[in-house]
Short mmCIF file of C-alpha atoms in Angstrom, two decimals:
data_model
loop_
_atom_site.label_atom_id
_atom_site.label_comp_id
_atom_site.label_asym_id
_atom_site.label_seq_id
_atom_site.Cartn_x
_atom_site.Cartn_y
_atom_site.Cartn_z
CA MET A 1 18.16 -7.03 -6.15
CA SER A 2 19.10 -5.85 -2.67
CA THR A 3 18.19 -8.03 0.31
CA ASP A 4 18.35 -5.14 2.79
CA TRP A 5 14.76 -5.15 4.04
CA ARG A 6 14.73 -1.40 4.71
CA GLU A 7 16.65 -0.23 1.67
CA ARG A 8 14.75 2.29 -0.45
CA VAL A 9 15.03 1.04 -4.03
CA ASP A 10 13.07 1.82 -7.19
CA LEU A 11 10.65 -0.93 -8.22
CA GLU A 12 9.15 -1.29 -11.69
CA GLY A 13 6.28 -3.07 -13.38
CA PRO A 14 5.03 -3.03 -16.97
CA ARG A 15 3.18 0.29 -16.55
CA LEU A 16 4.15 1.56 -13.12
CA ARG A 17 7.28 2.74 -11.34
CA LEU A 18 7.39 2.78 -7.52
CA THR A 19 9.93 5.32 -6.30
CA PRO A 20 10.94 5.96 -2.68
CA LEU A 21 8.81 8.78 -1.31
CA VAL A 22 10.64 12.04 -0.53
CA VAL A 23 9.53 15.32 1.05
CA ALA A 24 9.94 17.06 -2.33
CA ASP A 25 7.02 14.92 -3.57
CA ALA A 26 4.61 17.02 -1.46
CA PRO A 27 3.06 19.04 -4.33
CA ALA A 28 2.64 15.91 -6.47
CA PHE A 29 1.26 14.00 -3.47
CA ARG A 30 -1.40 16.65 -2.96
CA ALA A 31 -2.19 16.92 -6.67
CA GLY A 32 -2.48 13.14 -6.95
CA LEU A 33 -5.26 13.11 -4.37
CA GLY A 34 -7.36 15.11 -6.82
CA THR A 35 -10.14 17.56 -6.08
CA PRO A 36 -11.19 18.11 -2.45
CA GLN A 37 -14.17 15.84 -3.04
CA GLU A 38 -12.01 13.09 -4.60
CA ALA A 39 -9.37 13.44 -1.88
CA ALA A 40 -11.97 13.08 0.87
CA GLU A 41 -13.17 9.84 -0.68
CA VAL A 42 -9.64 8.51 -1.19
CA VAL A 43 -8.51 9.09 2.41
CA GLN A 44 -11.84 8.20 4.05
CA HIS A 45 -10.45 5.13 5.84
CA LEU A 46 -6.82 6.20 6.14
CA SER A 47 -4.85 7.55 9.09
CA PHE A 48 -4.38 11.08 7.73
CA ALA A 49 -6.60 13.89 6.48
CA ALA A 50 -6.17 15.21 2.95
CA PRO A 51 -3.66 18.10 3.14
CA LYS A 52 -5.15 21.51 2.42
CA ASP A 53 -1.91 22.92 0.99
CA ASP A 54 1.64 21.94 0.12
CA ASP A 55 2.91 22.81 3.61
CA GLU A 56 0.49 20.30 5.16
CA ALA A 57 1.54 17.73 2.56
CA ARG A 58 5.20 18.29 3.42
CA ALA A 59 4.50 17.95 7.14
CA HIS A 60 2.71 14.67 6.50
CA LEU A 61 5.61 13.31 4.42
CA VAL A 62 8.15 14.35 7.06
CA LYS A 63 6.17 12.29 9.57
CA VAL A 64 5.94 9.30 7.23
CA LEU A 65 9.65 9.36 6.46
CA ALA A 66 10.58 9.62 10.15
CA ASP A 67 9.22 6.11 10.79
CA PRO A 68 12.30 3.83 10.83
CA ASN A 69 10.21 0.72 10.27
CA ARG A 70 8.42 1.91 7.15
CA VAL A 71 9.55 2.13 3.54
CA ALA A 72 7.14 4.42 1.68
CA TYR A 73 6.74 4.58 -2.09
CA ALA A 74 5.19 6.92 -4.61
CA ILE A 75 3.20 5.08 -7.27
CA ARG A 76 3.86 6.64 -10.69
CA ILE A 77 2.91 6.00 -14.29
CA ARG A 78 6.17 4.94 -15.94
CA GLU A 79 5.60 6.76 -19.23
CA SER A 80 4.60 10.15 -17.82
CA GLY A 81 5.97 10.05 -14.27
CA ALA A 82 2.54 11.10 -12.98
CA PHE A 83 2.11 10.61 -9.22
CA ILE A 84 -1.06 8.57 -8.69
CA GLY A 85 -0.75 7.19 -5.16
CA THR A 86 1.40 5.81 -2.39
CA THR A 87 2.03 2.48 -0.71
CA SER A 88 4.43 1.20 1.95
CA PHE A 89 6.20 -1.69 3.56
CA TYR A 90 5.86 -1.51 7.36
CA GLU A 91 6.14 -3.73 10.45
CA ILE A 92 9.35 -4.98 8.81
CA ASP A 93 10.83 -7.94 10.68
CA PRO A 94 13.77 -9.63 8.91
CA ASP A 95 14.21 -12.11 11.79
CA LEU A 96 10.69 -13.45 11.29
CA GLN A 97 10.93 -12.89 7.52
CA SER A 98 7.71 -10.90 7.64
CA LEU A 99 6.40 -7.47 6.71
CA ALA A 100 3.12 -5.69 6.09
CA ILE A 101 1.97 -3.88 2.96
CA GLY A 102 -0.33 -0.92 3.39
CA HIS A 103 -0.80 2.81 3.87
CA THR A 104 -1.97 2.59 0.27
CA TRP A 105 -4.04 5.10 -1.60
CA ILE A 106 -4.67 5.36 -5.32
CA ALA A 107 -6.02 8.42 -7.11
CA ARG A 108 -9.80 8.26 -7.56
CA THR A 109 -9.38 8.43 -11.35
CA HIS A 110 -7.43 5.15 -11.26
CA TRP A 111 -9.89 3.12 -9.19
CA ARG A 112 -11.15 -0.03 -10.90
CA THR A 113 -8.13 -0.13 -13.19
CA SER A 114 -5.07 -2.39 -13.17
CA VAL A 115 -3.06 -0.01 -10.96
CA ASN A 116 -3.64 -1.72 -7.61
CA THR A 117 -3.05 -5.18 -9.09
CA GLU A 118 0.23 -4.14 -10.71
CA ALA A 119 1.48 -2.21 -7.68
CA LYS A 120 0.86 -5.21 -5.42
CA LEU A 121 2.49 -7.58 -7.92
CA VAL A 122 5.60 -5.37 -7.91
CA LEU A 123 5.67 -5.20 -4.10
CA LEU A 124 5.06 -8.92 -3.63
CA THR A 125 7.78 -9.80 -6.15
CA ARG A 126 10.22 -7.64 -4.18
CA THR A 127 9.05 -9.22 -0.91
CA PHE A 128 9.04 -12.91 -1.78
CA GLU A 129 11.68 -13.08 -4.52
CA GLY A 130 13.98 -10.22 -3.54
CA LEU A 131 13.85 -10.42 0.24
CA GLY A 132 12.94 -14.07 0.71
CA ALA A 133 9.98 -13.30 2.96
CA GLU A 134 7.94 -16.07 4.54
CA ARG A 135 4.85 -13.99 5.26
CA VAL A 136 3.15 -10.77 4.14
CA VAL A 137 0.35 -9.11 6.10
CA TRP A 138 -2.35 -6.56 5.26
CA HIS A 139 -4.47 -4.55 7.70
CA THR A 140 -7.65 -2.65 6.86
CA ASP A 141 -10.47 -0.92 8.69
CA ILE A 142 -13.44 -3.22 9.21
CA ARG A 143 -15.59 -0.46 7.69
CA ASN A 144 -13.52 -0.43 4.50
CA THR A 145 -15.22 -3.20 2.57
CA ARG A 146 -13.77 -1.99 -0.76
CA SER A 147 -10.24 -2.51 0.58
CA GLN A 148 -11.14 -5.92 2.00
CA GLN A 149 -12.44 -7.02 -1.39
CA ALA A 150 -9.32 -5.74 -3.14
CA ILE A 151 -7.00 -7.59 -0.71
CA ALA A 152 -8.99 -10.80 -1.09
CA ARG A 153 -8.77 -10.51 -4.90
CA LEU A 154 -4.99 -10.53 -4.57
CA GLY A 155 -5.20 -14.02 -3.11
CA ALA A 156 -4.53 -13.09 0.52
CA GLN A 157 -6.24 -15.11 3.24
CA ARG A 158 -8.41 -13.42 5.87
CA GLU A 159 -7.06 -14.34 9.31
CA GLY A 160 -9.48 -12.52 11.58
CA VAL A 161 -10.34 -9.24 13.28
CA LEU A 162 -8.07 -7.34 15.68
CA ARG A 163 -10.50 -5.59 18.00
CA HIS A 164 -9.83 -1.96 18.94
CA HIS A 165 -6.52 -2.25 17.12
CA ARG A 166 -6.01 1.43 16.27
CA ARG A 167 -7.54 4.86 16.70
CA ARG A 168 -9.27 6.55 13.81
CA LEU A 169 -8.77 10.26 13.14
CA ASP A 170 -12.06 11.00 14.88
CA GLY A 171 -10.80 9.24 18.01
CA SER A 172 -13.02 6.18 17.67
CA TRP A 173 -11.53 2.71 18.08
CA ARG A 174 -10.92 0.84 14.84
CA ASP A 175 -11.39 -2.89 14.48
CA THR A 176 -8.86 -4.11 11.93
CA VAL A 177 -9.32 -7.00 9.51
CA GLN A 178 -6.03 -8.86 9.02
CA TYR A 179 -5.04 -10.81 5.90
CA SER A 180 -1.86 -12.70 5.09
CA MET A 181 -0.03 -14.47 2.29
CA LEU A 182 2.69 -17.10 2.71
CA LYS A 183 5.72 -17.88 0.58
CA ASP A 184 4.26 -21.22 -0.50
CA GLU A 185 1.16 -19.43 -1.81
CA TRP A 186 3.12 -16.88 -3.83
CA PRO A 187 3.76 -18.85 -7.08
CA ALA A 188 0.03 -19.38 -7.66
CA VAL A 189 -0.74 -15.78 -6.73
CA ARG A 190 1.98 -14.46 -9.06
CA GLN A 191 0.50 -16.46 -11.93
CA GLN A 192 -3.00 -15.21 -11.13
CA LEU A 193 -2.00 -11.54 -10.91
CA THR A 194 0.14 -11.70 -14.04
CA ALA A 195 -2.76 -13.25 -15.97
CA ALA A 196 -5.10 -10.54 -14.67
CA LEU A 197 -2.73 -7.83 -15.92
CA ASP A 198 -2.27 -9.52 -19.28
CA ALA A 199 -6.04 -9.68 -19.72
CA ARG A 200 -6.30 -5.89 -19.32
CA ARG A 201 -3.73 -5.06 -21.99
#
């Protein structure tokens, strides 16, 4: 496996394939968000509004892919290739052997399934075993309690709150809850996540 921290490589799990996001994914990106009602719920705490058409989806992906310090992935079902979400590495710092995982959304129809667990297992395996990372970080809106619970279930440790860390789409200041996981904690977490996936099969 490549040790280039910003290289865009396919990643695979038992049921999922994570493929580098491309602008041509725009129609699938929009379709994956679901109905307007589902899409609004999915992106409620994210930094972008649900695109109204494929042109808006393409414009959003162009912006995502222009960030040199972000590696964005489409989350797909391996068997069908269906596009069911996105996730990213960002704040990539090879010198400090650290990166963040986030900008994640999963289609409403796949909430409360094994998708998030498997996607994070795939990403963490790449991070700790492929890249040799020392530290992984997650950020989430203090209002997004569902995300906080999901990150905690992964085995990440809550470090604290970054006050007025970012702007929300409505212009309000967002307090961000920060979590982290260290290399020494990874073996136990890997075992826990693998057992959780096995239990769902």
